[in-house]
mmCIF file of C-alpha atoms in Angstrom:
data_model
loop_
_atom_site.group_PDB
_atom_site.id
_atom_site.type_symbol
_atom_site.label_atom_id
_atom_site.label_comp_id
_atom_site.label_asym_id
_atom_site.label_seq_id
_atom_site.Cartn_x
_atom_site.Cartn_y
_atom_site.Cartn_z
ATOM 1 C CA GLU A 1 0.063 -0.014 -0.120
ATOM 2 C CA GLY A 2 1.211 3.389 -0.548
ATOM 3 C CA ARG A 3 0.606 6.964 -0.527
ATOM 4 C CA SER A 4 1.992 10.088 -1.977
ATOM 5 C CA ALA A 5 1.469 13.916 -1.496
ATOM 6 C CA VAL A 6 3.119 17.053 -3.170
ATOM 7 C CA LEU A 7 4.644 19.175 -0.652
ATOM 8 C CA ASN A 8 4.982 22.797 -1.131
ATOM 9 C CA SER A 9 7.760 24.850 0.924
ATOM 10 C CA ARG A 10 6.347 28.234 2.106
ATOM 11 C CA LEU A 11 10.199 29.565 2.870
ATOM 12 C CA ASP A 12 11.732 28.977 -0.314
ATOM 13 C CA GLY A 13 8.803 28.253 -3.013
ATOM 14 C CA LYS A 14 10.479 24.434 -3.771
ATOM 15 C CA ARG A 15 8.261 21.631 -4.293
ATOM 16 C CA GLY A 16 8.739 18.000 -3.126
ATOM 17 C CA VAL A 17 7.216 14.646 -3.211
ATOM 18 C CA VAL A 18 6.620 12.468 -0.069
ATOM 19 C CA PHE A 19 5.929 8.711 -0.372
ATOM 20 C CA VAL A 20 4.993 6.397 2.064
ATOM 21 C CA ALA A 21 4.965 2.525 1.421
ATOM 22 C CA ARG A 22 3.828 -0.297 3.944
ATOM 23 C CA ASP A 23 4.015 -3.891 3.005
ATOM 24 C CA MET A 24 0.497 -5.415 3.065
ATOM 25 C CA THR A 25 1.619 -9.172 2.163
ATOM 26 C CA ASP A 26 1.415 -10.528 5.802
ATOM 27 C CA LEU A 27 -2.178 -8.626 5.793
ATOM 28 C CA LYS A 28 -3.275 -10.172 2.556
ATOM 29 C CA GLN A 29 -1.914 -13.664 3.486
ATOM 30 C CA ALA A 30 -4.045 -13.432 6.766
ATOM 31 C CA GLU A 31 -7.270 -12.709 4.985
ATOM 32 C CA GLU A 32 -6.653 -15.476 2.581
ATOM 33 C CA ASP A 33 -6.324 -17.875 5.306
ATOM 34 C CA ILE A 34 -9.329 -16.589 7.177
ATOM 35 C CA ARG A 35 -11.244 -16.672 3.718
ATOM 36 C CA PHE A 36 -9.988 -20.203 3.123
ATOM 37 C CA ARG A 37 -10.957 -21.420 6.608
ATOM 38 C CA ALA A 38 -14.338 -20.172 6.572
ATOM 39 C CA TYR A 39 -14.829 -22.039 3.032
ATOM 40 C CA TYR A 40 -12.847 -25.076 2.882
ATOM 41 C CA ASP A 41 -12.373 -28.102 5.111
ATOM 42 C CA SER A 42 -8.833 -28.092 6.595
ATOM 43 C CA LEU A 43 -8.023 -31.788 5.951
ATOM 44 C CA THR A 44 -8.929 -32.540 2.444
ATOM 45 C CA HIS A 45 -9.408 -28.592 1.226
ATOM 46 C CA LEU A 46 -12.705 -29.546 -0.189
ATOM 47 C CA PRO A 47 -15.205 -27.164 0.065
ATOM 48 C CA ASN A 48 -16.976 -27.185 3.405
ATOM 49 C CA ARG A 49 -20.768 -27.127 4.405
ATOM 50 C CA VAL A 50 -20.778 -23.375 3.978
ATOM 51 C CA HIS A 51 -19.506 -23.291 0.408
ATOM 52 C CA PHE A 52 -21.597 -26.273 -0.348
ATOM 53 C CA LEU A 53 -24.711 -24.691 0.531
ATOM 54 C CA GLU A 54 -23.829 -21.926 -1.651
ATOM 55 C CA SER A 55 -22.955 -23.737 -4.399
ATOM 56 C CA LEU A 56 -26.329 -25.995 -4.112
ATOM 57 C CA SER A 57 -28.535 -22.338 -3.743
ATOM 58 C CA ASP A 58 -26.822 -20.950 -6.984
ATOM 59 C CA ALA A 59 -27.236 -24.369 -8.718
ATOM 60 C CA ILE A 60 -31.130 -24.791 -7.933
ATOM 61 C CA VAL A 61 -31.573 -20.955 -8.805
ATOM 62 C CA ARG A 62 -30.064 -21.819 -12.246
ATOM 63 C CA ALA A 63 -32.154 -24.899 -12.661
ATOM 64 C CA ARG A 64 -35.394 -23.062 -11.885
ATOM 65 C CA ARG A 65 -34.411 -20.166 -14.424
ATOM 66 C CA THR A 66 -33.402 -22.734 -17.507
ATOM 67 C CA GLU A 67 -34.199 -26.033 -18.960
ATOM 68 C CA VAL A 68 -31.291 -27.776 -17.006
ATOM 69 C CA MET A 69 -30.996 -30.129 -14.134
ATOM 70 C CA THR A 70 -29.069 -29.913 -11.206
ATOM 71 C CA ALA A 71 -28.296 -33.481 -9.294
ATOM 72 C CA LEU A 72 -27.307 -33.546 -5.602
ATOM 73 C CA LEU A 73 -25.239 -36.670 -4.501
ATOM 74 C CA PHE A 74 -24.947 -37.553 -0.709
ATOM 75 C CA ILE A 75 -21.601 -39.689 -0.285
ATOM 76 C CA ASP A 76 -21.293 -41.911 3.037
ATOM 77 C CA LEU A 77 -18.321 -44.213 3.443
ATOM 78 C CA ASP A 78 -19.718 -47.593 4.466
ATOM 79 C CA ARG A 79 -18.001 -48.523 7.834
ATOM 80 C CA PHE A 80 -15.580 -45.651 8.040
ATOM 81 C CA LYS A 81 -15.765 -45.597 11.879
ATOM 82 C CA ASN A 82 -14.547 -49.406 11.816
ATOM 83 C CA ILE A 83 -11.665 -48.201 9.488
ATOM 84 C CA ASN A 84 -10.597 -45.225 11.856
ATOM 85 C CA ASP A 85 -10.895 -47.590 15.007
ATOM 86 C CA SER A 86 -9.251 -50.126 13.710
ATOM 87 C CA GLN A 87 -6.138 -48.417 11.703
ATOM 88 C CA GLY A 88 -5.924 -45.437 13.441
ATOM 89 C CA HIS A 89 -6.913 -41.781 13.263
ATOM 90 C CA HIS A 90 -4.021 -40.752 11.076
ATOM 91 C CA ARG A 91 -4.653 -43.595 8.405
ATOM 92 C CA GLY A 92 -8.364 -42.619 8.692
ATOM 93 C CA ASP A 93 -7.227 -38.937 7.497
ATOM 94 C CA GLU A 94 -5.020 -40.252 4.849
ATOM 95 C CA MET A 95 -8.096 -42.395 3.287
ATOM 96 C CA LEU A 96 -10.315 -39.101 3.386
ATOM 97 C CA LYS A 97 -7.714 -37.197 1.655
ATOM 98 C CA GLU A 98 -7.609 -40.027 -1.105
ATOM 99 C CA VAL A 99 -11.349 -40.054 -1.087
ATOM 100 C CA ALA A 100 -11.511 -36.638 -1.655
ATOM 101 C CA LYS A 101 -8.985 -36.856 -4.662
ATOM 102 C CA ARG A 102 -11.021 -39.908 -6.119
ATOM 103 C CA LEU A 103 -14.477 -37.771 -5.765
ATOM 104 C CA LYS A 104 -12.931 -34.795 -7.736
ATOM 105 C CA ARG A 105 -11.354 -36.844 -10.538
ATOM 106 C CA CYS A 106 -14.759 -38.491 -11.179
ATOM 107 C CA VAL A 107 -16.614 -35.123 -11.823
ATOM 108 C CA ARG A 108 -16.628 -32.385 -14.074
ATOM 109 C CA SER A 109 -14.654 -29.127 -13.227
ATOM 110 C CA THR A 110 -17.902 -27.064 -12.920
ATOM 111 C CA ASP A 111 -19.208 -29.775 -10.155
ATOM 112 C CA THR A 112 -18.768 -28.899 -6.583
ATOM 113 C CA VAL A 113 -17.297 -31.871 -4.667
ATOM 114 C CA ALA A 114 -17.699 -30.961 -0.682
ATOM 115 C CA ARG A 115 -16.780 -32.457 2.466
ATOM 116 C CA LEU A 116 -19.655 -31.804 5.377
ATOM 117 C CA GLY A 117 -17.659 -33.513 7.934
ATOM 118 C CA GLY A 118 -16.460 -36.952 8.990
ATOM 119 C CA ASP A 119 -17.348 -39.218 6.251
ATOM 120 C CA GLU A 120 -20.064 -37.363 4.398
ATOM 121 C CA PHE A 121 -19.324 -35.875 1.055
ATOM 122 C CA THR A 122 -21.385 -34.220 -1.409
ATOM 123 C CA VAL A 123 -21.122 -33.265 -4.771
ATOM 124 C CA VAL A 124 -23.408 -30.615 -6.755
ATOM 125 C CA THR A 125 -23.491 -31.377 -10.557
ATOM 126 C CA PRO A 126 -25.390 -28.338 -12.041
ATOM 127 C CA ASP A 127 -26.602 -28.062 -15.850
ATOM 128 C CA LEU A 128 -27.348 -31.703 -16.201
ATOM 129 C CA THR A 129 -29.390 -32.089 -19.528
ATOM 130 C CA ASN A 130 -30.676 -35.595 -18.680
ATOM 131 C CA GLU A 131 -30.859 -38.018 -15.362
ATOM 132 C CA LEU A 132 -28.629 -40.111 -16.853
ATOM 133 C CA HIS A 133 -25.458 -38.396 -16.376
ATOM 134 C CA ALA A 134 -26.252 -38.092 -12.527
ATOM 135 C CA SER A 135 -26.637 -41.877 -13.031
ATOM 136 C CA LYS A 136 -23.377 -42.196 -14.986
ATOM 137 C CA ILE A 137 -21.632 -40.212 -12.367
ATOM 138 C CA THR A 138 -22.727 -42.032 -9.377
ATOM 139 C CA GLU A 139 -21.395 -45.238 -11.001
ATOM 140 C CA THR A 140 -18.375 -43.746 -11.688
ATOM 141 C CA ILE A 141 -17.847 -42.616 -7.846
ATOM 142 C CA LEU A 142 -18.823 -46.117 -6.490
ATOM 143 C CA GLU A 143 -16.280 -47.849 -8.796
ATOM 144 C CA ALA A 144 -13.530 -45.401 -7.582
ATOM 145 C CA LEU A 145 -14.299 -45.617 -4.237
ATOM 146 C CA SER A 146 -14.373 -49.360 -3.914
ATOM 147 C CA GLN A 147 -10.747 -49.571 -5.292
ATOM 148 C CA PRO A 148 -8.124 -50.317 -2.585
ATOM 149 C CA TYR A 149 -6.501 -47.855 -0.768
ATOM 150 C CA ASP A 150 -2.937 -48.042 -0.048
ATOM 151 C CA LEU A 151 -2.426 -46.502 3.485
ATOM 152 C CA PHE A 152 1.303 -46.442 4.489
ATOM 153 C CA GLY A 153 1.656 -49.859 2.511
ATOM 154 C CA GLN A 154 -1.345 -51.437 3.782
ATOM 155 C CA GLU A 155 -4.376 -52.224 1.498
ATOM 156 C CA ILE A 156 -7.660 -51.379 2.629
ATOM 157 C CA TYR A 157 -11.030 -51.945 1.153
ATOM 158 C CA ALA A 158 -14.064 -49.728 1.495
ATOM 159 C CA SER A 159 -17.100 -49.095 -0.100
ATOM 160 C CA ALA A 160 -19.873 -45.816 -0.017
ATOM 161 C CA SER A 161 -23.552 -45.715 -0.523
ATOM 162 C CA ILE A 162 -25.026 -42.605 -2.426
ATOM 163 C CA GLY A 163 -28.373 -40.874 -2.489
ATOM 164 C CA ILE A 164 -29.328 -38.612 -5.504
ATOM 165 C CA THR A 165 -31.598 -36.195 -5.803
ATOM 166 C CA ILE A 166 -32.500 -34.028 -8.888
ATOM 167 C CA CYS A 167 -33.703 -30.547 -8.949
ATOM 168 C CA PRO A 168 -36.499 -30.059 -10.467
ATOM 169 C CA THR A 169 -37.693 -33.364 -11.005
ATOM 170 C CA ASP A 170 -37.854 -34.529 -7.126
ATOM 171 C CA GLY A 171 -38.377 -30.919 -6.011
ATOM 172 C CA ASP A 172 -36.832 -27.495 -6.242
ATOM 173 C CA ASP A 173 -36.059 -26.340 -2.480
#
């Protein structure tokens, strides 16, 4: 941040310029950190519940105004508590990070993958032209999440359950 001012000397009529600068890097970084923490999950770096609700609201508004659909997928990892308890929280956290990566690889760049908390994830897929696209995404996700997880040299197998709702077909609120 910088400011400048022109100075006129009353004594000898000379003019000068004063410039004061301040490094705002730390302040800007702190603001970005706060914004990130408000909208993103600290473990997976996926959008969090707040960000998800905003994305969902935007997608529903768009679906109401246009002829396209929005699908909402709710994903829960089956028996994740057992994995967390038997393998330890560190391995459980690594698995959640890997789940996040796999989910992101399964969807379009315009879709929102979010972590609501624990082992609960959501995907908002706006601008669908037919319901089959949501089914295909769901199948792709189930296949990706059923592949073994390599957690520190140990293979872990898991599965997921997915619920789907489509706006406006199933409702629009």
